Short mmCIF file of C-alpha atoms in Angstrom, two decimals:
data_model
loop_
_atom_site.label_atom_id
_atom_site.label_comp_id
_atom_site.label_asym_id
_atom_site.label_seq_id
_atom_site.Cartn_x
_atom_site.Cartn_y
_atom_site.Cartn_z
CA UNK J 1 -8.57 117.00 28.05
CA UNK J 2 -7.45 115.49 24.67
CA UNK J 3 -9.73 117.68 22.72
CA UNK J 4 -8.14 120.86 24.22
CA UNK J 5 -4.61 119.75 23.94
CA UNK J 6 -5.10 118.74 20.30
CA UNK J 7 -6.78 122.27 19.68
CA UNK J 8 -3.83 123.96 21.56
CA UNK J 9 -1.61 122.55 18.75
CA UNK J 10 -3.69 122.99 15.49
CA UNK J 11 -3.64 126.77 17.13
CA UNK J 12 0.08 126.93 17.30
CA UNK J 13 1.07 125.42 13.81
CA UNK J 14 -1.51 127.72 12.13
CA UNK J 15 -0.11 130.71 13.84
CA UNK J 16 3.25 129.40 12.36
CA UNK J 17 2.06 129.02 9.06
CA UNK J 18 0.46 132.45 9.14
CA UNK J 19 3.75 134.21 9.99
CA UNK J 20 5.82 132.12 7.13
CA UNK J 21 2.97 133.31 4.58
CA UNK J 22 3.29 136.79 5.83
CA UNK J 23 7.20 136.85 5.83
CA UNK J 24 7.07 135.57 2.06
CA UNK J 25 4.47 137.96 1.11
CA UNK J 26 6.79 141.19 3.06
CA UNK J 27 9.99 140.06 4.04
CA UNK J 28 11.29 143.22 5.19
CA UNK J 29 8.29 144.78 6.94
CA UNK J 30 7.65 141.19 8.72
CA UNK J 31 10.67 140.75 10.77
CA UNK J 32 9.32 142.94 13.70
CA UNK J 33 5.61 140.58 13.45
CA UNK J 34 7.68 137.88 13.30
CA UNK J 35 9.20 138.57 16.20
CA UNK J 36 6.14 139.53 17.91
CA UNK J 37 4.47 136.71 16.82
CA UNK J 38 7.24 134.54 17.83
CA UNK J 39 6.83 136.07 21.34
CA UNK J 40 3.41 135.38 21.16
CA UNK J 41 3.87 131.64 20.25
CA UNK J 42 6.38 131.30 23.06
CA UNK J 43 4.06 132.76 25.51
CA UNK J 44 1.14 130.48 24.41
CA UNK J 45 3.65 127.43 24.52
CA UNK J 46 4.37 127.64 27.87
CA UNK J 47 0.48 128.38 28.40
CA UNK J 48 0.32 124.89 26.53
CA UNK J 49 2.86 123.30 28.56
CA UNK J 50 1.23 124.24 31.95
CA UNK J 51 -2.16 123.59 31.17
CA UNK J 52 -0.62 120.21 29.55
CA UNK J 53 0.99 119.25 32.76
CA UNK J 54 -1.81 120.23 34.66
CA UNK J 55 -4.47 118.10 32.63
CA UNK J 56 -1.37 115.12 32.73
CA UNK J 57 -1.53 115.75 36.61
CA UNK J 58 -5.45 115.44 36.74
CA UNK J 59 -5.66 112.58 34.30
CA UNK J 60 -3.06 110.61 36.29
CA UNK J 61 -4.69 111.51 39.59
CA UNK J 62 -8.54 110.12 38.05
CA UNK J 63 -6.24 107.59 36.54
CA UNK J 64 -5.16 106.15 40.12
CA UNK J 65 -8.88 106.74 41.23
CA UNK J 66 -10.02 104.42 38.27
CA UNK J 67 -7.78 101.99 38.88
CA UNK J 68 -8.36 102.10 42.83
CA UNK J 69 -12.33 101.59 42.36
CA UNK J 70 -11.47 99.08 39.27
CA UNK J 71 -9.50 96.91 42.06
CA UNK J 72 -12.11 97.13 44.54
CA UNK J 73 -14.58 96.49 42.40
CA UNK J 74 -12.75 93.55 40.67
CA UNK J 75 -12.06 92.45 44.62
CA UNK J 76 -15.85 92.83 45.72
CA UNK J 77 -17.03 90.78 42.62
CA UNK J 78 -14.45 87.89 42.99
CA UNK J 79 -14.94 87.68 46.75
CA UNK J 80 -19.15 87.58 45.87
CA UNK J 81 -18.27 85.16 43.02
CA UNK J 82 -16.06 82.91 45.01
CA UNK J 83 -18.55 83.04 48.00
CA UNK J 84 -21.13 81.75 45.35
CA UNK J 85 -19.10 78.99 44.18
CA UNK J 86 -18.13 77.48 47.64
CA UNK J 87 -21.95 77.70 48.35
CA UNK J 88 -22.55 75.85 44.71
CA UNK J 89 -19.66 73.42 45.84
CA UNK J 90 -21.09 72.94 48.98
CA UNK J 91 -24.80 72.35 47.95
CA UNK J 92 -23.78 69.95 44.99
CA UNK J 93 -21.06 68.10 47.35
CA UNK J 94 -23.92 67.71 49.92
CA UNK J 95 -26.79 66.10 47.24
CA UNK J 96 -24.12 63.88 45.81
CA UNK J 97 -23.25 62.40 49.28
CA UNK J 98 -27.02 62.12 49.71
CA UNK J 99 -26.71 59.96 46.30
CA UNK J 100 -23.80 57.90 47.21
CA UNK J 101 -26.04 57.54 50.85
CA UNK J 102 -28.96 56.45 48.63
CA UNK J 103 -26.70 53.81 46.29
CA UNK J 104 -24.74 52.11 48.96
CA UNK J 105 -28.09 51.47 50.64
CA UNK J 106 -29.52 50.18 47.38
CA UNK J 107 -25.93 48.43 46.96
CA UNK J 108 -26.66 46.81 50.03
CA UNK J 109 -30.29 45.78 49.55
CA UNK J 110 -29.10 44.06 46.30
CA UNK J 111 -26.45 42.14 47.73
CA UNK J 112 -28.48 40.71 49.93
CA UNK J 113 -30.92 39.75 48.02
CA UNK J 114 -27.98 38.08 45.42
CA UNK J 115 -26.82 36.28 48.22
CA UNK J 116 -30.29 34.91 49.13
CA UNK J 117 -30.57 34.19 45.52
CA UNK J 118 -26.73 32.38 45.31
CA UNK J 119 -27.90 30.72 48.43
CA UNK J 120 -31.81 29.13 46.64
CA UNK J 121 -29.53 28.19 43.48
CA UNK J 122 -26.66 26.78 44.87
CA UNK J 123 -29.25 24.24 46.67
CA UNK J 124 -30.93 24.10 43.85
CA UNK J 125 -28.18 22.84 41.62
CA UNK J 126 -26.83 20.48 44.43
CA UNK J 127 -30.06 18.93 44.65
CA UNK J 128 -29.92 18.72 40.69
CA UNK J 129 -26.34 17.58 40.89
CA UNK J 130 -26.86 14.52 43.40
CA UNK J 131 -30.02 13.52 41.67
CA UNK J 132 -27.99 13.31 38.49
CA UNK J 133 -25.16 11.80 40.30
CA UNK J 134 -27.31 9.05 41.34
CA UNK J 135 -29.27 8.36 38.36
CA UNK J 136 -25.98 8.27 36.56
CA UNK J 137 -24.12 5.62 39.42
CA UNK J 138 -27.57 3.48 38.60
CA UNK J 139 -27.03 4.21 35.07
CA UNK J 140 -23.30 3.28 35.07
CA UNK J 141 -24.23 -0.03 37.12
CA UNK J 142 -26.31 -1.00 34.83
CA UNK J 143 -23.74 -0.49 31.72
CA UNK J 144 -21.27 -2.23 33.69
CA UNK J 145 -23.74 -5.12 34.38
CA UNK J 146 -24.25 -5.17 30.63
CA UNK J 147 -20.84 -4.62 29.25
CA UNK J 148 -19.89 -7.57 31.60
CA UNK J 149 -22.64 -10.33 30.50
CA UNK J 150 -21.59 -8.98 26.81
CA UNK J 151 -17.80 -9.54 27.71
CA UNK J 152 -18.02 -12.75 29.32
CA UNK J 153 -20.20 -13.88 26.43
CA UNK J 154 -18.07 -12.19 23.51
CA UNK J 155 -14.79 -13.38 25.56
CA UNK J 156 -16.46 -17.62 25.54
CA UNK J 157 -17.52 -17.01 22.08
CA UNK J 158 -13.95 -15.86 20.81
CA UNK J 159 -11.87 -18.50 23.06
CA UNK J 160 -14.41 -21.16 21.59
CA UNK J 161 -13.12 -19.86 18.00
CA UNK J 162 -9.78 -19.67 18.72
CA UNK J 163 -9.80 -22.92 20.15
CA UNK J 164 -11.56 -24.15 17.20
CA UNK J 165 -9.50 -22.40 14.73
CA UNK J 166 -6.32 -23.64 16.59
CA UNK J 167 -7.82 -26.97 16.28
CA UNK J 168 -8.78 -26.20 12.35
CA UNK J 169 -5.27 -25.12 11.95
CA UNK J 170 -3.38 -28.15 13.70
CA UNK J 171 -5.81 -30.51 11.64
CA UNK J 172 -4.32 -28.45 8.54
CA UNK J 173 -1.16 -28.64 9.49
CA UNK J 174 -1.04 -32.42 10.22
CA UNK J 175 -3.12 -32.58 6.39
CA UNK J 176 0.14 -30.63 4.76
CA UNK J 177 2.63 -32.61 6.47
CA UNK J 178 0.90 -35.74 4.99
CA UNK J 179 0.72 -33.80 1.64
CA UNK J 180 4.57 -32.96 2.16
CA UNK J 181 4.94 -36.21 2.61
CA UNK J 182 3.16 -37.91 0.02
CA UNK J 183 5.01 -34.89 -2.50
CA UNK J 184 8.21 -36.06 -1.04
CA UNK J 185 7.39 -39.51 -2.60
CA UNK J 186 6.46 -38.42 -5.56
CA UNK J 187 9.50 -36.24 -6.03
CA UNK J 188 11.78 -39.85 -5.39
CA UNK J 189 9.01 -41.30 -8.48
CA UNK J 190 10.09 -38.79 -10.43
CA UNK J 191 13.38 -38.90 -10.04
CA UNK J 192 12.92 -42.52 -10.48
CA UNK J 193 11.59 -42.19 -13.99
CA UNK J 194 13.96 -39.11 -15.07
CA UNK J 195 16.80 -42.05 -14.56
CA UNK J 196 15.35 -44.78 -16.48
CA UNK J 197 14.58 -44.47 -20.41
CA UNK J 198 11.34 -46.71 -20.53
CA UNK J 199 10.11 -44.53 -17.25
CA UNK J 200 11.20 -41.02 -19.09
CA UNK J 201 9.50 -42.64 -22.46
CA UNK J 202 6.16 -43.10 -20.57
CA UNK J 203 6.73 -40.09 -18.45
CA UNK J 204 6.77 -37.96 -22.08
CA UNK J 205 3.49 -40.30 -23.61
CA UNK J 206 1.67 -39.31 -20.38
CA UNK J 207 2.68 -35.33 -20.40
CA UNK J 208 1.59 -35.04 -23.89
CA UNK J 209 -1.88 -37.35 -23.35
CA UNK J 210 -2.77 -34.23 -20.41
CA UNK J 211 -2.31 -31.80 -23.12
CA UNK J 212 -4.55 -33.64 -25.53
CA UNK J 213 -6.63 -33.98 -22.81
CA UNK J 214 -6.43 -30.54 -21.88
CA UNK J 215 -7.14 -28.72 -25.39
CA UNK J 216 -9.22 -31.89 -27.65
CA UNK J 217 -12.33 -33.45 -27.31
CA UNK J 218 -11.94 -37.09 -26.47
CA UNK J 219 -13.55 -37.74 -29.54
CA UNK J 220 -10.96 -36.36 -31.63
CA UNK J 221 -8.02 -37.92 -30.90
CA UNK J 222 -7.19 -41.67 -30.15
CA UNK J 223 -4.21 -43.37 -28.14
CA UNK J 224 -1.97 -46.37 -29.42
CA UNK J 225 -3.34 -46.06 -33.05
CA UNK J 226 -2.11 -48.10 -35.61
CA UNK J 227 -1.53 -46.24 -38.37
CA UNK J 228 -0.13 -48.40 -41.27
CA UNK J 229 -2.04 -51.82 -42.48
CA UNK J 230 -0.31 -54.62 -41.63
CA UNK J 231 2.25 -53.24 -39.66
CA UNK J 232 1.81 -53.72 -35.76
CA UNK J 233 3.86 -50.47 -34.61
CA UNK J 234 1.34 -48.38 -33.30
CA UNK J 235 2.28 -44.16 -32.48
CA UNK J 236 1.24 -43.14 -28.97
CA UNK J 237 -1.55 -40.63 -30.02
CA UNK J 238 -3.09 -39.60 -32.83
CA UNK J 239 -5.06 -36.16 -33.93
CA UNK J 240 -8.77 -36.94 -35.79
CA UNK J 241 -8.93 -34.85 -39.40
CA UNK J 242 -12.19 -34.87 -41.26
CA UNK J 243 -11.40 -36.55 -44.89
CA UNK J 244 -12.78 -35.58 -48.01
CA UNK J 245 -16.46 -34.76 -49.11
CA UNK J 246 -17.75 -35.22 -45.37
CA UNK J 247 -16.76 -39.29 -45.55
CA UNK J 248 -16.69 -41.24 -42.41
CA UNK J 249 -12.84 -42.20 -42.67
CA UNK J 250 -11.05 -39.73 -41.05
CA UNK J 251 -7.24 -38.98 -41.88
CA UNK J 252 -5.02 -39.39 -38.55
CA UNK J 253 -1.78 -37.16 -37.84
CA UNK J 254 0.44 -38.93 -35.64
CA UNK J 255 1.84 -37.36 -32.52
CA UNK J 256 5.04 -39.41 -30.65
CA UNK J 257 6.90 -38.59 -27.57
CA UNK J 258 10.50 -38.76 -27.73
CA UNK J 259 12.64 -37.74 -24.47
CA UNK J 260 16.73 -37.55 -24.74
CA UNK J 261 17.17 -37.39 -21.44
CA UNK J 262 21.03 -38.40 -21.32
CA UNK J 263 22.15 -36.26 -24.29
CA UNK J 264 20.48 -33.16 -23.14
CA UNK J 265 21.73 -33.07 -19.22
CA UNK J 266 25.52 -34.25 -20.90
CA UNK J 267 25.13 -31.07 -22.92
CA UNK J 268 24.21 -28.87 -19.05
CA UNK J 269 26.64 -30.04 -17.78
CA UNK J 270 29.49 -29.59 -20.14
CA UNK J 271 28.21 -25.86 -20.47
CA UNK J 272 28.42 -25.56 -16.74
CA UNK J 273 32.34 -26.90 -16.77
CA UNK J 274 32.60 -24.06 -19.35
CA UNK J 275 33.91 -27.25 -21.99
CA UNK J 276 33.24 -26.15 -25.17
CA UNK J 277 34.10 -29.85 -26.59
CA UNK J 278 32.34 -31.31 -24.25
CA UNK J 279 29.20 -29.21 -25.30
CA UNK J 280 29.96 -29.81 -28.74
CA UNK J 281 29.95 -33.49 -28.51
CA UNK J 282 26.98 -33.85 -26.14
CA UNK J 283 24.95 -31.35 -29.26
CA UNK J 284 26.24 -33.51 -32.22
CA UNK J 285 24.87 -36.78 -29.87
CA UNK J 286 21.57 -34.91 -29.23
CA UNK J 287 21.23 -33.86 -33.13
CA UNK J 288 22.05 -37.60 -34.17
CA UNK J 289 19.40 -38.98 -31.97
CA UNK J 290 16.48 -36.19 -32.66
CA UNK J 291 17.42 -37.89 -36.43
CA UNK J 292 16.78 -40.86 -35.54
CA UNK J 293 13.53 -40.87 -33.71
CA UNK J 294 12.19 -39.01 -36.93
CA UNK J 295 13.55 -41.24 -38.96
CA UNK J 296 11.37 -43.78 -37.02
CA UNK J 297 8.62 -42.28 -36.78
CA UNK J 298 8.74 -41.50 -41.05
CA UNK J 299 8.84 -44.95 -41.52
CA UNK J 300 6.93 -46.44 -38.31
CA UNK J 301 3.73 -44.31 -38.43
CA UNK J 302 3.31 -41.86 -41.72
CA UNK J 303 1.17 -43.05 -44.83
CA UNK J 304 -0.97 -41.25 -46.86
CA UNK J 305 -3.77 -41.15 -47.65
CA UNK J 306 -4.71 -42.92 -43.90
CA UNK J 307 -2.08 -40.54 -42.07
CA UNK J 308 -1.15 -36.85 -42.83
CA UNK J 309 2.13 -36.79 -44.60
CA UNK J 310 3.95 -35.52 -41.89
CA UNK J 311 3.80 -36.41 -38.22
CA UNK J 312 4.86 -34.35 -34.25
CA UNK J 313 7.63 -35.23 -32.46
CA UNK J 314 6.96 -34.14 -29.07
CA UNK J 315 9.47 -32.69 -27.21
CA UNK J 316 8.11 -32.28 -23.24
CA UNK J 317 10.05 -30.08 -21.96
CA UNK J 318 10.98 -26.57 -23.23
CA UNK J 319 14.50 -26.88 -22.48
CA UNK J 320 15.07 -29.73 -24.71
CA UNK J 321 13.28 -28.11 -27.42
CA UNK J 322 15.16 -24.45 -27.52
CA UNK J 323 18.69 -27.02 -27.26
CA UNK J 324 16.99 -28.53 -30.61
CA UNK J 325 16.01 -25.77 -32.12
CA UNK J 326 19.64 -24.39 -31.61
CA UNK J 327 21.14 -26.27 -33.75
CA UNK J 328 21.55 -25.37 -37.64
CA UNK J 329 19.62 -27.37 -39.64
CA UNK J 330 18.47 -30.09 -37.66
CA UNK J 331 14.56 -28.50 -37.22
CA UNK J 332 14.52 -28.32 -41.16
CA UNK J 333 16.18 -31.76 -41.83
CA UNK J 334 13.31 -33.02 -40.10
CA UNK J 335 10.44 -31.39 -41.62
CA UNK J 336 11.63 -31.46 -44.91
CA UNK J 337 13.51 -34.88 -45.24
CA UNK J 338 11.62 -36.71 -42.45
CA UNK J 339 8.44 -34.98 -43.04
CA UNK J 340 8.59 -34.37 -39.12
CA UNK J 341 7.64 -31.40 -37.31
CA UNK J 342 9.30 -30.51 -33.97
CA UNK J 343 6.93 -28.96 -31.14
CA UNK J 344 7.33 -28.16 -27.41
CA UNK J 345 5.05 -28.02 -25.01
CA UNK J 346 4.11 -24.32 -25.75
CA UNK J 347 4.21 -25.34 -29.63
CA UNK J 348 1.93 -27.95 -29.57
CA UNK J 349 -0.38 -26.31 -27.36
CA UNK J 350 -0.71 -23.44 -29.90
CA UNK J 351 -0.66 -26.37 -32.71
CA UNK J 352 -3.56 -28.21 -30.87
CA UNK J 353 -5.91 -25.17 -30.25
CA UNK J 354 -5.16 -23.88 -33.94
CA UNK J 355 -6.71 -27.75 -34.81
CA UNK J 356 -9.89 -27.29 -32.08
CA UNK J 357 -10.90 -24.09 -33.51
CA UNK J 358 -10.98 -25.40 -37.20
CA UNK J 359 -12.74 -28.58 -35.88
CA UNK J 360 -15.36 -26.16 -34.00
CA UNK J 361 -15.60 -23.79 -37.36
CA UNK J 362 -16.36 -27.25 -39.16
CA UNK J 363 -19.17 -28.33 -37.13
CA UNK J 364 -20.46 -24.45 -36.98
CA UNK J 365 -20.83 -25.09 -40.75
CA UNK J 366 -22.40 -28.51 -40.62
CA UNK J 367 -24.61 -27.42 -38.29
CA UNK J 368 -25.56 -23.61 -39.35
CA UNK J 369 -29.29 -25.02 -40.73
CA UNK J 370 -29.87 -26.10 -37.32
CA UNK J 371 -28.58 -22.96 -35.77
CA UNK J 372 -30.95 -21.10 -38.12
CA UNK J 373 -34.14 -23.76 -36.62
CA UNK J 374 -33.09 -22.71 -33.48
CA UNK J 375 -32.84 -18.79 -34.17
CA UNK J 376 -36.47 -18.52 -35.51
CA UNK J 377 -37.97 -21.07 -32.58
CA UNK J 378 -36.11 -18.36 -30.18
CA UNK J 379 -37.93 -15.59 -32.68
CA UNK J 380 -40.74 -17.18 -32.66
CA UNK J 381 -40.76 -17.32 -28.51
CA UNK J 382 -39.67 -13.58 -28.14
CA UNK J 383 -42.96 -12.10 -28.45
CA UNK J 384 -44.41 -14.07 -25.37
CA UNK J 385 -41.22 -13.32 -23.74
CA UNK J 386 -41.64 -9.59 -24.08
CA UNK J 387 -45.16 -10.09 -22.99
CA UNK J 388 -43.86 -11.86 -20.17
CA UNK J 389 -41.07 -9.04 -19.59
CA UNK J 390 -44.68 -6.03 -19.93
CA UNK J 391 -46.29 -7.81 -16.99
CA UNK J 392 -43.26 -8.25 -14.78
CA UNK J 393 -42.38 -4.39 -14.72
CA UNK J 394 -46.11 -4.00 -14.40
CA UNK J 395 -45.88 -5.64 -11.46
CA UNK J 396 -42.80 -4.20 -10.43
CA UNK J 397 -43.93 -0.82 -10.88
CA UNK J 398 -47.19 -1.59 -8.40
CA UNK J 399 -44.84 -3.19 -5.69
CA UNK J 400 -42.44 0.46 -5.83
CA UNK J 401 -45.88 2.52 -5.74
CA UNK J 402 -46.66 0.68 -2.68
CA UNK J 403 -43.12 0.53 -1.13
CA UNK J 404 -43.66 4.27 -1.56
CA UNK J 405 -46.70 4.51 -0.19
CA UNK J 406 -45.58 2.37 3.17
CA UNK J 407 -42.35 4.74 2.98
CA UNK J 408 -44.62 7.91 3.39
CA UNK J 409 -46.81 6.15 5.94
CA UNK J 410 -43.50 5.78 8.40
CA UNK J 411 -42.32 9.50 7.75
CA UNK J 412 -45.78 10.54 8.75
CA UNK J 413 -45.27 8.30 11.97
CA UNK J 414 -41.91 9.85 12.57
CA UNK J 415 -43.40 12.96 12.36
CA UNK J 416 -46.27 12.06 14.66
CA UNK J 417 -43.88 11.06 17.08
CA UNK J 418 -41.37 13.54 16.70
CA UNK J 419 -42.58 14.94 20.17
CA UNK J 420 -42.19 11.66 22.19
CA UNK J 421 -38.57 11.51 24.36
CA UNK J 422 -36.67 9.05 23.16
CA UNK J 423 -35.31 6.18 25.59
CA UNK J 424 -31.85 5.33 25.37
CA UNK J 425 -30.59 2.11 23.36
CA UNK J 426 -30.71 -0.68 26.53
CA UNK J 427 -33.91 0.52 27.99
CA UNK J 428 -36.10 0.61 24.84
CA UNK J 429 -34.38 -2.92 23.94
CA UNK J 430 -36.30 -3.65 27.25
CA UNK J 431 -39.21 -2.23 26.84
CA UNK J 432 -39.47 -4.18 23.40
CA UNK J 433 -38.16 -7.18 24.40
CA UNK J 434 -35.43 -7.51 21.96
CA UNK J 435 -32.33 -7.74 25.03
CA UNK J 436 -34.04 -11.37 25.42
CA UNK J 437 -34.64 -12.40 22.08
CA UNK J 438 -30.27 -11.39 21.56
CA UNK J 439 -29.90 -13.23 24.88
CA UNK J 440 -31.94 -16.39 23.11
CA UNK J 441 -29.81 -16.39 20.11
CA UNK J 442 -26.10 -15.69 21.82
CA UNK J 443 -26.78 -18.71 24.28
#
C-alpha cells in the first residue's frame, strides 16, 4: 500500500512538470493542454485520494487485527509463562522445605549429641576440678604447716636478737653514760688547768710533746734537754739535727711552750664589749709578754754551735697565734732580734714534717749502697720467682681445663635429664634430705 501511494505521487508531480515544460516551450498553444491536463490531474487526485483513504481504511482495519492477535498472543504467552513460574516456585519452594526438613533433623541430631558431649566434659572437668581441689587443700596444709614451723622459728630467732640487741644496746648505753661521765671530769680538769698558769704551762709542754710524738721518731727529739754547759735551765723539747761531716754530736733546736692565757681571753673579751681601749691594752700586754718569753728563751736555751741559732716558741692554740701574728712587728722582733720563731699548732706541724722528710732523705742517702745490695739480691731472686710464677699458671691453667671439663659434664646431665618432671622446692628438699639437715642447723 505504500509502494502504490508513493507511485501515485511521483505520477502526479511528473505530469506537473510535463505541462510547465510544455507551457514554456508554447505558451500560447498550451493553455487549452494545460487545462486539460489540469483536469486530468484533478481527476487522478481524487482517484488518489479515494484509493488513499481506502488503503488508510484497510491498513487501520489489519492494524486493529495486528494489534488484537499481538494482545492475545502477548496474553497466551504471559499466562503460559506465569503458569511456568508458579510451577518453578512451587517445585523449588517444595525441595527447599525438604532441605530445611533435612537440616533441622541434622540440627537436632547434633544437639544432642553436644549435649551428651557438654554432659561427659562437664564430669570430666569436675572430677579434674575436685581432684585438683584436693591435692591443692593437702598442698596448702602442708605450706601452712611449713610456713608456721619457719615462723615460729624465724619469730624465736628475731625476739632472741632483739632481746639481745636491746641488751647490747642498754650495756652501751650504761658504757656512754660512764664515758659522759668520766668526759664530764675531764672537762672540770681542764678547766682546772686553763685557770692556773703552772697547769696551762704543762698543759702547752704536753700538747706540743703529742705533736712531736705524732710527726718524729722518738729518736730524734729529746725532752728537758739542757742546752747550754753549765747552765741548769733546761727547754722542754728539743729537735735532733745531724752536725757536720756525719759526726756523732748532733746540733739541737730548741722548742718551748709558752701559753698567755690571761692576756689573750682579756683581749676576747674587751672585743666582745666592743672597747676598743680595752682591746688595745689587753694587745700591748699580750705583745709585751710574747717579748719576754723570747727574750728568755734567747738567753735560757740558744748557743751555737750545740743549739741552732734560733729556737720555736710554741704557741698551742691557733687563736693565740693569729692574735700574735696580728700585731705589727712583734712576729719579726722576735725572729730577727730574739732569733725566735713563732709557730702554731698548724705551723709547727708543717715545720716538723718539713724536718722528718729531710731526716728520711738523709738516711735514704746514707743508706743508698745498701738499697743497691738489696736491689740486685731481689734481681738476683726474680728469675726463680718467675719460674715460680710459669708453674703456678701452669697449674692454674690445668685446674680451669678441668673446671671446664666438670662444667660440660653437668650440662650434659641437665640435658639428660631435661625429660624428668621436676618436684617442687619442699618435696625434693625431702626427698634429699636437706629439710632435716636446715632443721639440724636452725635448732
Amino acid at each position: 500500500m505504500p509502494i502504490v501511494i508513493y507511485i501515485s505521487v511521483a505520477l502526479s508531480i511528473l505530469s506537473f512538470i510535463l505541462l510547465i515544460i510544455l507551457f514554456l516551450r508554447n505558451p500560447q498553444a498550451g493553455n487549452k493542454e494545460i487545462a486539460t491536463q489540469f483536469a486530468v490531474i484533478e481527476r487522478n487526485q481524487e482517484r488518489l485520494e479515494r484509493s488513499l483513504k481506502d488503503e488508510i481504511s484497510k491498513n487501520r482495519e489489519e492494524m486493529l487485527l495486528s494489534a488484537k492477535a499481538l494482545r492475545q498472543e502477548v496474553s497466551s504467552s504471559l499466562l503460559t509463562l506465569n503458569e511456568s513460574m508458579m510451577r518453578r516456585l512451587s517445585e523449588s519452594l517444595q525441595s527447599q522445605l525438604g532441605q530445611l526438613d533435612s537440616f533441622s533433623k541434622q540440627l537436632q541430631l547434633m544437639t544432642q549429641a553436644n549435649e551428651e558431649r557438654l554432659g561427659k566434659l562437664n564430669e570430666t572437668v569436675a572430677s579434674q576440678l575436685k581432684s585438683l581441689q584436693d591435692d591443692n587443700n593437702q598442698k596448702l596444709e602442708k605450706m601452712r604447716e611449713t610456713v608456721d614451723e619457719k615462723l615460729n622459728a624465724t619469730l624465736a630467732t628475731r625476739l632472741d636478737n632483739s632481746f639481745k640487741q636491746v641488751g647490747d644496746q642498754l650495756q652501751l648505753l650504761y658504757k656512754s653514760l660512764g664515758e659522759m661521765q668520766v668526759l664530764a671530769g675531764g672537762v672540770s680538769d681542764l678547766n682546772r688547768v686553763l685557770t692556773n698558769v703552772k697547769a696551762r704551762g704543762t698543759w702547752g709542754e704536753v700538747q706540743l710533746g703529742n705533736l712531736l710524738e705524732q710527726t718524729m721518731t722518738s729518736d730524734q727529739y729529746e725532752k728537758n734537754v739542757a742546752t747550754k754547759k753549765g747552765s741548769d735551765a733546761r727547754v722542754e723539747y728539743a729537735v735532733k739535727l745531724p752536725g757536720k761531716d756525719d759526726s756523732k754530736n748532733c746540733v739541737w733546736l730548741p722548742i718551748d711552750a709558752k701559753f698567755a692565757q690571761e692576756d689573750y681571753l682579756k683581749i676576747l673579751d674587751a672585743a666582745e664589749r666592743a672597747d676598743a681601749a680595752g682591746v688595745e691594752e689587753a694587745s700591748k700586754a699580750l705583745e709585751n709578754r710574747v717579748k719576754l718569753d723570747a727574750r728568755t728563751i734567747r738567753d735560757k736555751y740558744i748557743a751555737p754551735p750545740a743549739t741552732t741559732d734560733f729556737a720555736i716558741m710554741f704557741l698551742p692554740t691557733e687563736g693565740l697565734y693569729a692574735e700574735v701574728l696580728r700585731r705589727p712587728g712583734l712576729a719579726d722582733y722576735c725572729q730577727t732580734t730574739c732569733r725566735v720563731m713563732i709557730a702554731g699548732p698548724t705551723t709547727l706541724t708543717a715545720l716538723l714534717n718539713s724536718l722528718r722528710m729531710g731526716f728520711a732523705t738523709l738516711a735514704i742517702e746514707k743508706k743508698s749502697s745498701e738499697v743497691w745490695k738489696l736491689l740486685r739480691a731481689i734481681k738476683s731472686q726474680y728469675t726463680t720467682f718467675n719460674e715460680l710464677l710459669d708453674k703456678s699458671l701452669k697449674k692454674i691453667g690445668e685446674a680451669q681445663t678441668s673446671m671446664e671439663n666438670v662444667k660440660n659434664r653437668s650440662e650434659l646431665i641437665n640435658r639428660k635429664l631435661g625429660k624428668v618432671e621436676e618436684l617442687d622446692m619442699t618435696d625434693a628438699e625431702k626427698v634429699l634430705g636437706l629439710d632435716e639437715g636446715r632443721a639440724a642447723s636452725e635448732e
